[in-house]
Structures are given as structure tokens and as C-alpha cells.
Short mmCIF file of C-alpha atoms in Angstrom, two decimals:
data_model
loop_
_atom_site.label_atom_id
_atom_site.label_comp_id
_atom_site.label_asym_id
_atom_site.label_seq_id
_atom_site.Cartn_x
_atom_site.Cartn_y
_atom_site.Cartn_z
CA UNK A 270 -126.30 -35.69 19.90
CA UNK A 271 -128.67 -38.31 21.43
CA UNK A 272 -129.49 -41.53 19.60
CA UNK A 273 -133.49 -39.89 18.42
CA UNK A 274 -131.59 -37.47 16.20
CA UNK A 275 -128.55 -39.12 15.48
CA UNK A 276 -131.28 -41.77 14.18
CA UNK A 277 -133.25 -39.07 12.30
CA UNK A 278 -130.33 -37.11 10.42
CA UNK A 279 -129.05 -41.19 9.11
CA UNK A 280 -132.67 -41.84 7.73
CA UNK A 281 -132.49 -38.35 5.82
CA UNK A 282 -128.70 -39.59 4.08
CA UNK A 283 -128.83 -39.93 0.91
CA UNK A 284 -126.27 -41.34 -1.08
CA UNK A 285 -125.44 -42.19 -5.46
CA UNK A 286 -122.38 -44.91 -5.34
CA UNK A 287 -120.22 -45.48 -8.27
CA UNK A 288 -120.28 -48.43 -10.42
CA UNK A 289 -117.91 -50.18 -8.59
CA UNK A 290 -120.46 -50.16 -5.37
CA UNK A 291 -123.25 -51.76 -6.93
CA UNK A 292 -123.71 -54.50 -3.60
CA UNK A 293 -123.27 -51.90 -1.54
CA UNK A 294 -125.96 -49.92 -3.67
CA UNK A 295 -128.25 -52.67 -2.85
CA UNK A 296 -127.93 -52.71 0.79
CA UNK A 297 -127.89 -49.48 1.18
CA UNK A 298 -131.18 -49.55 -0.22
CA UNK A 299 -132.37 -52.44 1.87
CA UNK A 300 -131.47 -50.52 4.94
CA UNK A 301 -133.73 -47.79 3.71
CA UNK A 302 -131.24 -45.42 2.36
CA UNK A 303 -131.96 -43.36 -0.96
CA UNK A 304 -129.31 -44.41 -2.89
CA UNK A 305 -128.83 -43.95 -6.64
CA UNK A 306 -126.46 -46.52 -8.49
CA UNK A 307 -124.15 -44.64 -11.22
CA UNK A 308 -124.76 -47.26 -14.20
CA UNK A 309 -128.57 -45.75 -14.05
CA UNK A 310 -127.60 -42.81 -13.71
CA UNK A 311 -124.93 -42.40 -16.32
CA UNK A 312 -126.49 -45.10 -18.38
CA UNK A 313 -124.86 -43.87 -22.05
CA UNK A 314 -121.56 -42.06 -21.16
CA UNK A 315 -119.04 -42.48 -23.77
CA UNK A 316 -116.20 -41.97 -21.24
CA UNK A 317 -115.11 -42.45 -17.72
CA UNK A 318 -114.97 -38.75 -17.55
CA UNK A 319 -117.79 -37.93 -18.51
CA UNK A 320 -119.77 -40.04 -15.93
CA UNK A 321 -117.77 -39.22 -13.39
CA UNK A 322 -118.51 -35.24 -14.00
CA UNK A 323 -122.04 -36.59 -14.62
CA UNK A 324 -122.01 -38.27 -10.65
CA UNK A 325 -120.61 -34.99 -9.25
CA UNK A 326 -122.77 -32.54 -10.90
CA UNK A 327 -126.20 -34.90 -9.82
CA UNK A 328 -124.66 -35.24 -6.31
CA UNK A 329 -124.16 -31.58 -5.54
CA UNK A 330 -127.53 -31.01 -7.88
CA UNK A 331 -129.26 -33.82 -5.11
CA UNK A 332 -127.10 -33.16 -2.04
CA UNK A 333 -126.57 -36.75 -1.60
CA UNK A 334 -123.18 -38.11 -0.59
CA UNK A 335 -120.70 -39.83 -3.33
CA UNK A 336 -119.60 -42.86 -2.22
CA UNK A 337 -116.66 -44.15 -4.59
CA UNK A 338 -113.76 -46.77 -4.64
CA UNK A 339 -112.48 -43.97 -7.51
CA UNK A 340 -109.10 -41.67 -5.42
CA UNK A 341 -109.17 -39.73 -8.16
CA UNK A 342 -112.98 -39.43 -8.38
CA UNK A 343 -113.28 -38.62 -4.38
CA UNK A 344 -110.53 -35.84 -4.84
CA UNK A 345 -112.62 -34.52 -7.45
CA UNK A 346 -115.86 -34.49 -5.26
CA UNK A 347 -113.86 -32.59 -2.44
CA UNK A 348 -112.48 -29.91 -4.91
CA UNK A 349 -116.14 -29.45 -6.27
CA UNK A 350 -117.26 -29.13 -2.28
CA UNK A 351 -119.40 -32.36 -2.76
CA UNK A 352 -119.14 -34.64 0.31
CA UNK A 353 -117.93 -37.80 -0.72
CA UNK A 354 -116.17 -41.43 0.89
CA UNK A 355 -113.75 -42.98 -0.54
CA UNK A 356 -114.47 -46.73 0.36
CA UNK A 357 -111.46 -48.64 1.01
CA UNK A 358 -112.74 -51.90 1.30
CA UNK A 359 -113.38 -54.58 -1.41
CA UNK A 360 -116.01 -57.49 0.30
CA UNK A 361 -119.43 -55.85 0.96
CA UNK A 362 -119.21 -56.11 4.66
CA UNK A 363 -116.04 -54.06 5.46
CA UNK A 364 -117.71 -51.22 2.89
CA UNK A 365 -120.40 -51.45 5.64
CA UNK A 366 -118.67 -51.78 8.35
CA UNK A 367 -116.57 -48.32 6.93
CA UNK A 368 -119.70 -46.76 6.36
CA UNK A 369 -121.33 -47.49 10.46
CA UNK A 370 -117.65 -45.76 11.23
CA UNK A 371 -117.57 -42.34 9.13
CA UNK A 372 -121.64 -42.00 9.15
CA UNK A 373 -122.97 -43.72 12.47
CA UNK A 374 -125.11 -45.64 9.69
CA UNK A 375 -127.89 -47.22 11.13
CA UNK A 376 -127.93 -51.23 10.70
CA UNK A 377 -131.27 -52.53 10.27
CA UNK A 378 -133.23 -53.35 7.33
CA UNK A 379 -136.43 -51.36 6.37
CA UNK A 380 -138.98 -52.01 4.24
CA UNK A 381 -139.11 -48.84 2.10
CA UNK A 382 -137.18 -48.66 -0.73
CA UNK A 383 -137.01 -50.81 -3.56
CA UNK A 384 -133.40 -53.23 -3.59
CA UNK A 385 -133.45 -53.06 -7.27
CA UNK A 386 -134.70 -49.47 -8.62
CA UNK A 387 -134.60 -47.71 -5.69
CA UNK A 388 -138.50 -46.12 -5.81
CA UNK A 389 -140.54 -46.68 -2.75
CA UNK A 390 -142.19 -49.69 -1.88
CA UNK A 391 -145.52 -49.67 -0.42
CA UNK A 392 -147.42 -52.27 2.06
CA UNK A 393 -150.20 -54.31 -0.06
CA UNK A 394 -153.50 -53.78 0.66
CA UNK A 395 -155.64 -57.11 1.80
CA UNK A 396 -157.34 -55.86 -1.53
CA UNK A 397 -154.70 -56.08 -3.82
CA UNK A 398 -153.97 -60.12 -2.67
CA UNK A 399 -154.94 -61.57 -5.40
CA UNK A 400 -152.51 -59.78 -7.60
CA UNK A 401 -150.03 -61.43 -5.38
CA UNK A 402 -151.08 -65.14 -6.03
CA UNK A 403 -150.38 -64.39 -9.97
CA UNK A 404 -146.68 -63.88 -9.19
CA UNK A 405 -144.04 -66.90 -9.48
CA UNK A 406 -142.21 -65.95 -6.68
CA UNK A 407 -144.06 -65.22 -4.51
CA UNK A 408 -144.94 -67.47 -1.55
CA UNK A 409 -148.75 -68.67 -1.80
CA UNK A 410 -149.27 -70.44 1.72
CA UNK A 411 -147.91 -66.91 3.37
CA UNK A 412 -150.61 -64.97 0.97
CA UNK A 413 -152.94 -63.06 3.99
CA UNK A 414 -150.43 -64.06 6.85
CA UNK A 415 -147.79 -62.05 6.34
CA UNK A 416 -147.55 -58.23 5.30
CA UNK A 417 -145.70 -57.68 1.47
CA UNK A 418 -144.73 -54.86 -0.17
CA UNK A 419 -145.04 -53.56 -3.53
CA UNK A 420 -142.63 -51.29 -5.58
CA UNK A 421 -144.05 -48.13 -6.75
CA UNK A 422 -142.27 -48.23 -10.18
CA UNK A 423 -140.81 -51.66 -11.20
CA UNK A 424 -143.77 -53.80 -9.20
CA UNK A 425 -141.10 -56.27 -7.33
CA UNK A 426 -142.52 -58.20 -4.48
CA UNK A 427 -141.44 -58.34 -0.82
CA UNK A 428 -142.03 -59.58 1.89
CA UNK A 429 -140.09 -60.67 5.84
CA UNK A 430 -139.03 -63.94 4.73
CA UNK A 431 -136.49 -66.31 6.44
CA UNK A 432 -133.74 -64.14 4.25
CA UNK A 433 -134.73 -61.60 6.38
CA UNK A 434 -133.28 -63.12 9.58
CA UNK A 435 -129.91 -64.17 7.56
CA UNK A 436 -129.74 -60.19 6.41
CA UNK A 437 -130.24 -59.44 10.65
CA UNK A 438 -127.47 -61.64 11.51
CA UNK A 439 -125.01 -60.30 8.98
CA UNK A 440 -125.92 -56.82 9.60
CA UNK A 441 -125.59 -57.71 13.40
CA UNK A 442 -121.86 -58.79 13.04
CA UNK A 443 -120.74 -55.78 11.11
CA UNK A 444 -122.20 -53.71 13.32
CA UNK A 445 -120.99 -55.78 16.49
CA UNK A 446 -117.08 -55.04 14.55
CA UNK A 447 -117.58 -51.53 13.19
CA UNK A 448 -118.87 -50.24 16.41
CA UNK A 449 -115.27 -51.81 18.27
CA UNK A 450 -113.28 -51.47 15.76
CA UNK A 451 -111.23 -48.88 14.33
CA UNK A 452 -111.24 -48.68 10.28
CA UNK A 453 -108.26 -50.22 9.94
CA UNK A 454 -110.15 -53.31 11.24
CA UNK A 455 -113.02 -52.93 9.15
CA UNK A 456 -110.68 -53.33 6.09
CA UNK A 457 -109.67 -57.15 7.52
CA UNK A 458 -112.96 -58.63 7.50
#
């Protein structure tokens, strides 16, 4: 499969990740993945059980793939014929790093979904600026420089800051390791 589709079909990956996968969530999310965390999904359950049939029944409902530190959990998801990983690794890179190995995940951060609820974000309008200058965070002197973003649903601000570069570099390495390595490797970082 050339790099166009294999490029295509990673974009379209969807994913809901357990409550143990919460940084991973995030990322996933900065990269541009759809990618539902479990505590909002299963916000409520009275026992592990019960979310975890709850996860399973909205990722074979969504067709999105389970990602889970949970054994028992992932054996679950492959008896209910719901594709699933079980991630191995406990720091935030080697989950990555596992992930570019089993998914050919694509390593490069997108500004379209939001980090924190997941909704689409959407480019500000030179319109809307002043809207911007009313938020804390939100740096003045780049106000009509720079391009920002807007969530659809929550109304978090972003923007390419210097973070931006630190996030490239990261993403960089672990993709510099996963694509060498084998996933026994991944695991060491």
C-alpha cells in the first residue's frame, strides 16, 4: 500500500482508550485522531464491569479501536470481535511508539481536534479576533499574526506556539525508534 493511502486509512482511525490511557488520549487527539476517553464515556458506572461492557458495546456500536492496558479487558474485546490493543507500555512515549508499530500511526500534530473534549476545532476568523484578546491565555502580541483555532464545543484556544516545536521533536524521536525498532524496544524507552 503506498504512503497516500496508508496516510488516508490512519486519518480515518478512530480510537476510545481506557481510563488508564488518558495521556495517550490526549495525544492521540493532538495528532488528529478521534479518540474518546472512557471516564467521559462511562462517566457514572458503579462497577469496573460495567464500564468495561459499556467501552465494548460503544466501540463495536462506533467501530473505533479499544485501546486498553486492561488483559482481561482486550480478551474481552477480541471475543466480542471488537479490534482492540493491548498497550504494554507505561511512559506515554513507548504507548506511542507501540502504537506507530501495530497501526503505521502517523506522527505529526494536526490542528483539528480538540486535546481536551475531543470536538473539532475550527480556524478563527480575522472577525472573531477580538473575542480572542478577552481570553487570559491567550497570547495578545501574536493576535492577527498567527492563525488560532477555536473548539466547536468547549471554546479552548489554540494556536502553533513554541510548544508546538517541543511536541515535533518528541514526536520525531518516537517515531525515529518505533520505525527501527522492534516492540520489544519500544517498551525500554
Amino acid at each position: 500500500m503506498n504512503q497516500f493511502l496508508l496516510s488516508i486509512f490512519s486519518v480515518q482511525m478512530r480510537f476510545v482508550a481506557d481510563r488508564m490511557l488518558g495521556k495517550l488520549c490526549t495525544w492521540l487527539r493532538i495528532l488528529g485522531y478521534d479518540t474518546v476517553y472512557a471516564g467521559s464515556l462511562c462517566e457514572g458506572s458503579e462497577s469496573n464491569e460495567d464500564e468495561d461492557h459499556h467501552i465494548l458495546s460503544f466501540a463495536r456500536k462506533e467501530k473505533r479501536i479499544l485501546l486498553t492496558r486492561d488483559k482481561e479487558l482486550a480478551l474481552n474485546a477480541e471475543r466480542a470481535g471488537v479490534k482492540s490493543i493491548l498497550v504494554r507500555s507505561d511512559d506515554l512515549d513507548g504507548q506511542l511508539c507501540e502504537l506507530v508499530s501495530s497501526l503505521n500511526l502517523r506522527l505529526e500534530p494536526v490542528a483539528e481536534r480538540c486535546s481536551e473534549c475531543n470536538a473539532p476545532i475550527r480556524l478563527v476568523k480575522r472577525s472573531e479576533e477580538a473575542k480572542l484578546r478577552s481570553i487570559d491565555y491567550v497570547p495578545k502580541a501574536l493576535i492577527g499574526k498567527i492563525d488560532f483555532w477555536i473548539c466547536e464545543a468547549c471554546g479552548r484556544i489554540y494556536w502553533e506556539g513554541s510548544h508546538w516545536r517541543a511536541i515535533r521533536e518528541r514526536l520525531k524521536r518516537i517515531e525515529s525508534i518505533s520505525r527501527g525498532a522492534n516492540l520489544n524496544e519500544c517498551h525500554q524507552e
